[in-house]
Short mmCIF file of N, CA, C and O in Angstrom, two decimals:
data_model
loop_
_atom_site.label_atom_id
_atom_site.label_comp_id
_atom_site.label_asym_id
_atom_site.label_seq_id
_atom_site.Cartn_x
_atom_site.Cartn_y
_atom_site.Cartn_z
N UNK A 60 19.65 5.21 0.38
CA UNK A 60 18.16 5.68 0.30
C UNK A 60 17.44 5.52 1.75
O UNK A 60 17.90 5.32 2.57
N UNK A 61 16.15 6.54 1.48
CA UNK A 61 15.69 6.95 2.61
C UNK A 61 13.96 6.20 2.71
O UNK A 61 13.67 5.61 1.57
N UNK A 62 13.27 6.66 3.80
CA UNK A 62 12.20 6.14 3.88
C UNK A 62 11.04 6.44 2.95
O UNK A 62 10.19 5.87 2.12
N UNK A 63 11.72 8.28 2.12
CA UNK A 63 10.81 8.87 1.36
C UNK A 63 11.10 7.98 -0.21
O UNK A 63 10.14 7.80 -0.63
N UNK A 64 12.09 7.40 -0.38
CA UNK A 64 12.76 6.41 -1.56
C UNK A 64 12.24 5.14 -1.64
O UNK A 64 11.48 5.11 -2.56
N UNK A 65 11.83 4.41 -0.60
CA UNK A 65 11.24 3.30 -0.43
C UNK A 65 9.71 3.17 -1.05
O UNK A 65 9.10 2.67 -1.28
N UNK A 66 9.11 4.64 -0.19
CA UNK A 66 7.90 5.03 0.01
C UNK A 66 7.16 5.19 -1.37
O UNK A 66 6.48 4.58 -2.26
N UNK A 67 8.16 6.13 -2.09
CA UNK A 67 7.57 6.39 -3.50
C UNK A 67 7.83 5.31 -4.25
O UNK A 67 6.83 4.82 -5.22
N UNK A 68 9.16 4.47 -4.35
CA UNK A 68 9.22 3.03 -5.25
C UNK A 68 7.93 2.31 -4.79
O UNK A 68 7.25 1.58 -5.85
N UNK A 69 7.70 1.99 -3.37
CA UNK A 69 6.49 1.00 -3.16
C UNK A 69 5.08 1.65 -3.88
O UNK A 69 4.33 1.01 -4.35
N UNK A 70 4.95 3.15 -3.81
CA UNK A 70 3.76 3.56 -4.19
C UNK A 70 3.59 3.38 -5.82
O UNK A 70 2.86 2.93 -6.17
N UNK A 71 4.70 3.63 -6.58
CA UNK A 71 4.54 3.64 -8.01
C UNK A 71 4.03 1.82 -8.32
O UNK A 71 3.52 1.61 -9.10
N UNK A 72 5.05 1.00 -7.14
CA UNK A 72 4.78 -0.03 -7.65
C UNK A 72 3.51 -1.19 -8.07
O UNK A 72 3.16 -1.78 -8.66
N UNK A 73 2.91 -0.25 -6.12
CA UNK A 73 1.50 -0.78 -6.28
C UNK A 73 0.72 0.02 -7.16
O UNK A 73 -0.70 -0.65 -7.13
N UNK A 74 0.74 0.96 -7.86
CA UNK A 74 -0.21 2.28 -8.58
C UNK A 74 -0.70 2.71 -7.38
O UNK A 74 -1.87 3.32 -7.73
N UNK A 75 -0.50 3.03 -6.34
CA UNK A 75 -0.97 4.01 -5.36
C UNK A 75 -0.94 5.64 -5.56
O UNK A 75 0.55 5.90 -5.98
N UNK A 76 -1.88 6.69 -5.67
CA UNK A 76 -1.49 7.90 -5.47
C UNK A 76 -1.40 8.41 -4.07
O UNK A 76 -1.69 7.56 -3.38
N UNK A 77 -1.36 9.35 -3.65
CA UNK A 77 -1.02 10.18 -2.31
C UNK A 77 -2.06 10.13 -2.15
O UNK A 77 -2.40 9.92 -0.78
N UNK A 78 -3.26 10.57 -2.45
CA UNK A 78 -4.40 10.66 -1.81
C UNK A 78 -5.17 9.24 -1.44
O UNK A 78 -6.05 8.90 -0.35
N UNK A 79 -4.75 8.33 -2.33
CA UNK A 79 -5.36 7.06 -2.47
C UNK A 79 -4.59 6.10 -0.74
O UNK A 79 -5.11 5.60 -0.30
N UNK A 80 -3.13 6.43 -0.78
CA UNK A 80 -2.81 6.09 0.51
C UNK A 80 -3.40 6.70 1.65
O UNK A 80 -3.29 6.02 2.55
N UNK A 81 -3.03 8.15 1.78
CA UNK A 81 -3.99 8.76 2.52
C UNK A 81 -4.90 8.29 3.22
O UNK A 81 -5.56 7.86 4.32
N UNK A 82 -6.09 7.82 2.17
CA UNK A 82 -7.58 7.20 2.51
C UNK A 82 -7.40 6.19 3.00
O UNK A 82 -7.82 5.17 4.16
N UNK A 83 -6.46 5.16 2.43
CA UNK A 83 -5.94 3.76 2.59
C UNK A 83 -5.75 3.74 4.58
O UNK A 83 -6.00 2.70 4.93
N UNK A 84 -4.50 4.54 4.72
CA UNK A 84 -3.92 4.54 5.72
C UNK A 84 -4.11 5.17 6.86
O UNK A 84 -4.07 5.28 8.38
N UNK A 85 -5.23 6.36 6.62
CA UNK A 85 -5.56 7.35 7.97
C UNK A 85 -4.78 8.28 8.09
O UNK A 85 -4.85 9.10 9.18
N UNK A 86 -3.78 8.52 7.32
CA UNK A 86 -2.48 9.42 7.54
C UNK A 86 -2.74 10.86 6.57
O UNK A 86 -3.42 10.33 5.57
N UNK A 87 -2.84 11.84 6.96
CA UNK A 87 -3.18 13.03 6.49
C UNK A 87 -2.72 12.76 4.49
O UNK A 87 -1.17 12.71 4.71
N UNK A 88 -2.96 13.35 3.85
CA UNK A 88 -2.39 13.30 2.49
C UNK A 88 -1.55 14.27 2.74
O UNK A 88 -0.19 14.38 1.94
N UNK A 89 -1.34 15.47 3.17
CA UNK A 89 -0.44 16.39 3.19
C UNK A 89 0.52 15.99 4.08
O UNK A 89 2.05 16.55 3.78
N UNK A 90 0.57 14.98 5.05
CA UNK A 90 1.52 14.62 6.12
C UNK A 90 2.48 13.64 4.84
O UNK A 90 3.98 13.31 4.86
N UNK A 91 1.63 12.94 4.01
CA UNK A 91 2.63 11.87 3.24
C UNK A 91 3.09 12.60 2.28
O UNK A 91 4.08 12.78 1.81
N UNK A 92 2.49 13.97 1.85
CA UNK A 92 3.25 14.79 0.74
C UNK A 92 4.68 14.78 1.36
O UNK A 92 5.55 15.36 0.79
N UNK A 93 4.91 15.70 2.67
CA UNK A 93 6.12 15.97 3.14
C UNK A 93 7.13 14.61 3.65
O UNK A 93 8.01 14.95 3.16
N UNK A 94 6.59 13.37 3.20
CA UNK A 94 7.36 12.19 3.58
C UNK A 94 8.06 12.19 2.12
O UNK A 94 9.06 11.34 2.28
N UNK A 95 7.33 12.37 1.38
CA UNK A 95 7.91 12.47 -0.12
C UNK A 95 8.68 13.18 -0.56
O UNK A 95 9.00 13.31 -1.96
N UNK A 96 8.65 14.15 -0.30
CA UNK A 96 9.29 15.65 -0.28
C UNK A 96 11.15 14.99 -0.63
O UNK A 96 11.56 14.52 0.20
N UNK A 97 11.77 15.71 -1.13
CA UNK A 97 13.33 15.99 -1.70
C UNK A 97 14.15 16.06 0.06
O UNK A 97 14.69 15.09 0.01
N UNK A 98 13.40 17.11 0.47
CA UNK A 98 14.15 17.20 2.07
C UNK A 98 13.04 16.32 2.98
O UNK A 98 12.72 17.21 3.88
N UNK A 99 12.88 15.00 3.03
CA UNK A 99 11.45 14.84 3.99
C UNK A 99 11.49 14.81 5.11
O UNK A 99 12.61 14.36 5.91
N UNK A 100 10.66 15.07 5.86
CA UNK A 100 10.30 14.58 7.25
C UNK A 100 10.07 13.29 7.55
O UNK A 100 9.38 12.42 6.61
N UNK A 101 10.91 12.92 8.62
CA UNK A 101 10.47 11.60 8.50
C UNK A 101 9.46 11.29 9.31
O UNK A 101 8.86 12.08 10.73
N UNK A 102 8.65 10.01 9.17
CA UNK A 102 7.48 9.70 9.90
C UNK A 102 7.65 9.44 11.19
O UNK A 102 8.58 8.55 12.07
N UNK A 103 6.54 9.40 12.09
CA UNK A 103 6.34 8.89 13.64
C UNK A 103 6.39 7.30 13.35
O UNK A 103 6.14 6.99 12.51
N UNK A 104 6.45 6.94 14.47
CA UNK A 104 6.51 5.39 14.47
C UNK A 104 5.04 5.08 14.11
O UNK A 104 4.93 3.84 13.19
N UNK A 105 3.97 5.52 14.71
CA UNK A 105 2.66 5.54 14.35
C UNK A 105 2.17 5.58 13.01
O UNK A 105 1.47 4.55 12.18
N UNK A 106 2.59 6.81 12.05
CA UNK A 106 2.39 6.97 10.74
C UNK A 106 2.71 5.88 10.01
O UNK A 106 2.81 5.62 8.81
N UNK A 107 4.20 5.70 10.30
CA UNK A 107 4.94 4.66 9.41
C UNK A 107 4.49 3.51 9.04
O UNK A 107 4.48 2.52 8.30
N UNK A 108 3.96 2.66 10.47
CA UNK A 108 3.34 1.71 10.83
C UNK A 108 2.00 1.66 10.15
O UNK A 108 1.59 0.64 9.32
N UNK A 109 1.19 2.63 10.28
CA UNK A 109 -0.28 3.02 9.27
C UNK A 109 0.19 3.00 7.74
O UNK A 109 -0.90 2.09 7.08
N UNK A 110 0.97 3.66 7.23
CA UNK A 110 1.33 3.58 5.68
C UNK A 110 2.03 1.98 5.41
O UNK A 110 1.37 1.32 4.50
N UNK A 111 2.68 1.46 6.37
CA UNK A 111 3.47 -0.08 5.86
C UNK A 111 2.03 -0.96 5.72
O UNK A 111 1.87 -1.49 4.69
N UNK A 112 1.42 -0.79 6.82
CA UNK A 112 0.16 -1.61 6.53
C UNK A 112 -0.79 -1.33 5.22
O UNK A 112 -1.22 -2.23 4.69
N UNK A 113 -1.18 0.03 5.48
CA UNK A 113 -1.66 0.10 4.06
C UNK A 113 -1.39 -0.24 2.58
O UNK A 113 -1.67 -0.70 1.80
N UNK A 114 0.02 -0.31 2.78
CA UNK A 114 0.45 -0.76 1.34
C UNK A 114 0.94 -2.60 1.55
O UNK A 114 1.66 -2.74 0.59
N UNK A 115 0.77 -3.10 2.75
CA UNK A 115 1.10 -4.49 3.13
C UNK A 115 2.47 -4.86 3.02
O UNK A 115 2.84 -6.03 2.46
N UNK A 116 3.10 -3.78 3.67
CA UNK A 116 4.60 -4.15 3.67
C UNK A 116 5.18 -3.85 5.26
O UNK A 116 4.19 -3.35 6.07
N UNK A 117 6.18 -4.21 5.67
CA UNK A 117 6.47 -3.93 6.98
C UNK A 117 7.30 -2.61 7.00
O UNK A 117 7.67 -2.25 6.18
N UNK A 118 7.32 -2.42 7.98
CA UNK A 118 7.52 -0.67 8.76
C UNK A 118 9.54 -1.11 8.64
O UNK A 118 9.88 0.15 7.58
N UNK A 119 9.90 -2.13 8.64
CA UNK A 119 11.52 -2.41 8.31
C UNK A 119 11.67 -2.20 6.73
O UNK A 119 12.57 -1.74 6.21
N UNK A 120 10.98 -2.60 5.86
CA UNK A 120 10.83 -2.29 4.40
C UNK A 120 10.83 -1.19 4.18
O UNK A 120 12.01 -0.84 2.95
N UNK A 121 10.15 -0.28 4.49
CA UNK A 121 10.40 1.41 4.21
C UNK A 121 11.20 1.88 4.56
O UNK A 121 11.72 3.10 3.86
N UNK A 122 11.83 1.45 5.57
CA UNK A 122 13.06 2.02 6.26
C UNK A 122 14.26 1.49 5.56
O UNK A 122 15.24 2.00 5.43
N UNK A 123 14.26 0.45 5.41
CA UNK A 123 15.35 -0.07 4.80
C UNK A 123 15.68 -1.06 3.41
O UNK A 123 16.53 -1.28 3.03
N UNK A 124 14.35 -1.28 2.91
CA UNK A 124 14.35 -1.36 1.30
C UNK A 124 14.71 -3.02 1.41
O UNK A 124 14.75 -3.83 0.24
N UNK A 125 14.73 -4.02 2.62
CA UNK A 125 15.19 -5.52 2.82
C UNK A 125 13.95 -6.05 2.06
O UNK A 125 12.67 -6.04 2.72
N UNK A 126 13.90 -6.71 0.77
CA UNK A 126 12.65 -7.12 0.20
C UNK A 126 11.96 -8.42 0.78
O UNK A 126 11.19 -8.90 1.27
N UNK A 127 13.09 -9.60 1.93
CA UNK A 127 12.42 -10.23 2.80
C UNK A 127 11.50 -9.62 3.75
O UNK A 127 10.59 -10.35 4.28
N UNK A 128 11.44 -8.33 3.99
CA UNK A 128 10.69 -7.81 5.03
C UNK A 128 9.21 -7.75 3.96
O UNK A 128 8.04 -7.27 5.05
N UNK A 129 9.02 -7.68 2.92
CA UNK A 129 7.73 -7.83 2.30
C UNK A 129 6.65 -8.72 2.84
O UNK A 129 7.42 -10.07 2.67
N UNK A 130 5.40 -8.61 2.92
CA UNK A 130 4.59 -9.57 3.29
C UNK A 130 4.38 -9.92 1.73
O UNK A 130 3.17 -9.76 1.23
N UNK A 131 5.23 -11.04 1.36
CA UNK A 131 4.91 -11.51 -0.13
C UNK A 131 3.77 -11.82 -0.67
O UNK A 131 3.15 -10.95 -1.76
N UNK A 132 2.89 -12.48 -0.06
CA UNK A 132 1.60 -13.14 -0.45
C UNK A 132 0.80 -12.32 -0.88
O UNK A 132 -0.04 -11.93 -1.96
N UNK A 133 0.68 -11.13 0.12
CA UNK A 133 -0.78 -10.48 0.16
C UNK A 133 0.00 -9.27 -1.09
O UNK A 133 -0.98 -8.44 -1.64
N UNK A 134 1.17 -8.79 -1.07
CA UNK A 134 1.69 -8.16 -1.68
C UNK A 134 1.26 -8.25 -3.15
O UNK A 134 1.32 -7.43 -4.19
N UNK A 135 2.10 -9.47 -3.28
CA UNK A 135 1.53 -9.94 -4.86
C UNK A 135 -0.17 -9.92 -5.39
O UNK A 135 -0.13 -9.43 -6.48
N UNK A 136 -0.95 -10.38 -4.50
CA UNK A 136 -2.36 -10.22 -4.86
C UNK A 136 -2.35 -8.60 -5.09
O UNK A 136 -3.48 -8.46 -6.02
N UNK A 137 -2.15 -7.53 -4.15
CA UNK A 137 -2.49 -6.42 -4.56
C UNK A 137 -2.21 -5.91 -5.59
O UNK A 137 -2.51 -5.06 -6.49
N UNK A 138 -0.60 -6.13 -6.26
CA UNK A 138 -0.08 -5.31 -7.24
C UNK A 138 -0.75 -6.23 -8.09
O UNK A 138 -0.82 -5.58 -9.50
N UNK A 139 -1.49 -7.58 -8.24
CA UNK A 139 -1.93 -8.08 -9.43
C UNK A 139 -3.35 -7.54 -9.61
O UNK A 139 -3.73 -7.34 -10.81
N UNK A 140 -3.95 -6.90 -8.69
CA UNK A 140 -5.02 -6.41 -8.62
C UNK A 140 -5.08 -5.02 -9.00
O UNK A 140 -6.11 -4.68 -9.79
N UNK A 141 -4.30 -4.12 -8.67
CA UNK A 141 -3.97 -2.57 -8.94
C UNK A 141 -3.46 -2.95 -10.59
O UNK A 141 -3.75 -1.67 -11.19
N UNK A 142 -3.30 -3.90 -11.35
CA UNK A 142 -2.68 -3.68 -12.40
C UNK A 142 -4.04 -3.91 -13.30
O UNK A 142 -3.77 -3.99 -14.70
N UNK A 143 -5.44 -4.63 -12.80
CA UNK A 143 -6.11 -5.05 -13.89
C UNK A 143 -7.43 -3.78 -14.05
O UNK A 143 -7.10 -2.68 -13.42
N UNK A 144 -7.69 -4.09 -14.99
CA UNK A 144 -8.93 -2.93 -15.45
C UNK A 144 -10.29 -2.65 -14.61
O UNK A 144 -10.37 -3.44 -13.76
N UNK A 145 -10.90 -1.73 -14.35
CA UNK A 145 -12.37 -1.63 -13.59
C UNK A 145 -13.06 -2.72 -13.88
O UNK A 145 -13.59 -3.22 -12.77
N UNK A 146 -13.21 -3.21 -14.38
CA UNK A 146 -14.17 -4.32 -15.20
C UNK A 146 -13.75 -5.44 -14.33
O UNK A 146 -14.27 -6.41 -13.88
N UNK A 147 -12.40 -5.79 -14.94
CA UNK A 147 -11.73 -6.77 -13.98
C UNK A 147 -11.53 -6.74 -12.47
O UNK A 147 -12.21 -7.59 -11.83
N UNK A 148 -11.27 -5.55 -11.71
CA UNK A 148 -11.54 -5.65 -10.41
C UNK A 148 -12.94 -5.94 -9.89
O UNK A 148 -13.05 -6.30 -9.03
N UNK A 149 -13.88 -5.35 -10.57
CA UNK A 149 -15.25 -5.71 -10.24
C UNK A 149 -15.37 -7.35 -10.34
O UNK A 149 -16.20 -7.80 -9.14
N UNK A 150 -15.11 -7.67 -11.49
CA UNK A 150 -15.18 -9.31 -11.33
C UNK A 150 -14.86 -10.00 -10.43
O UNK A 150 -15.28 -10.94 -9.53
N UNK A 151 -13.39 -9.66 -10.03
CA UNK A 151 -12.94 -10.05 -8.81
C UNK A 151 -13.14 -9.80 -7.50
O UNK A 151 -13.25 -10.70 -6.69
N UNK A 152 -13.89 -8.71 -7.16
CA UNK A 152 -14.69 -8.40 -6.06
C UNK A 152 -15.79 -9.25 -6.00
O UNK A 152 -16.15 -9.55 -5.14
N UNK A 153 -16.54 -9.73 -6.85
CA UNK A 153 -17.52 -10.48 -7.05
C UNK A 153 -17.56 -11.85 -6.81
O UNK A 153 -18.07 -12.24 -5.93
N UNK A 154 -16.23 -12.59 -7.04
CA UNK A 154 -15.86 -13.77 -7.07
C UNK A 154 -15.54 -13.86 -5.83
O UNK A 154 -15.46 -14.87 -4.73
N UNK A 155 -14.40 -12.52 -4.85
CA UNK A 155 -14.65 -12.86 -3.66
C UNK A 155 -15.52 -12.87 -2.53
O UNK A 155 -15.57 -13.72 -1.86
N UNK A 156 -16.27 -12.05 -3.11
CA UNK A 156 -17.96 -11.95 -2.16
C UNK A 156 -18.59 -13.33 -2.10
O UNK A 156 -19.09 -13.81 -1.11
N UNK A 157 -18.52 -13.83 -3.48
CA UNK A 157 -19.15 -15.27 -3.43
C UNK A 157 -18.40 -16.25 -2.95
O UNK A 157 -18.89 -17.11 -1.85
N UNK A 158 -17.29 -16.17 -2.66
CA UNK A 158 -16.09 -17.10 -1.51
C UNK A 158 -16.31 -16.84 -0.76
O UNK A 158 -16.65 -18.02 0.07
N UNK A 159 -16.68 -15.95 -0.12
CA UNK A 159 -16.70 -15.37 1.36
C UNK A 159 -18.15 -16.02 1.58
O UNK A 159 -18.14 -16.22 2.86
N UNK A 160 -19.05 -15.90 1.10
CA UNK A 160 -20.54 -16.22 1.44
C UNK A 160 -20.54 -17.76 1.55
O UNK A 160 -21.13 -18.24 2.15
N UNK A 161 -19.84 -18.63 0.41
CA UNK A 161 -19.66 -19.93 0.52
C UNK A 161 -18.95 -20.32 1.63
O UNK A 161 -19.40 -21.20 2.48
N UNK A 162 -18.09 -19.44 2.21
CA UNK A 162 -17.54 -19.90 3.76
C UNK A 162 -18.14 -19.91 5.02
O UNK A 162 -17.64 -20.70 5.73
N UNK A 163 -18.78 -18.77 4.82
CA UNK A 163 -19.74 -18.79 5.75
C UNK A 163 -20.77 -19.58 6.15
O UNK A 163 -21.62 -20.07 7.18
N UNK A 164 -21.38 -20.34 5.39
CA UNK A 164 -22.58 -21.34 4.94
C UNK A 164 -21.79 -22.78 5.69
O UNK A 164 -20.76 -23.33 5.46
#
């Protein structure tokens, strides 16, 4: 498997579109599209890092698929969050903001 395969799988798993990943990572959508093609262009180290960080996985995971390279707790939270409805996401954000305010006091 390749970077493209692991990237596609992770995007699908987390429910990301190419546009969302581009916005979150700061990597141009067109560039990400090139990484996802049948004969993909390999990413620069910088772009691989930005994409991995946006997906909350390691670069090693995107390159090798090693599951132990995934940053597990944060990834679990993201996956759960992405599976929620829009109303549920708003509720989660409200709770998080409230907790954040309590921590600051």
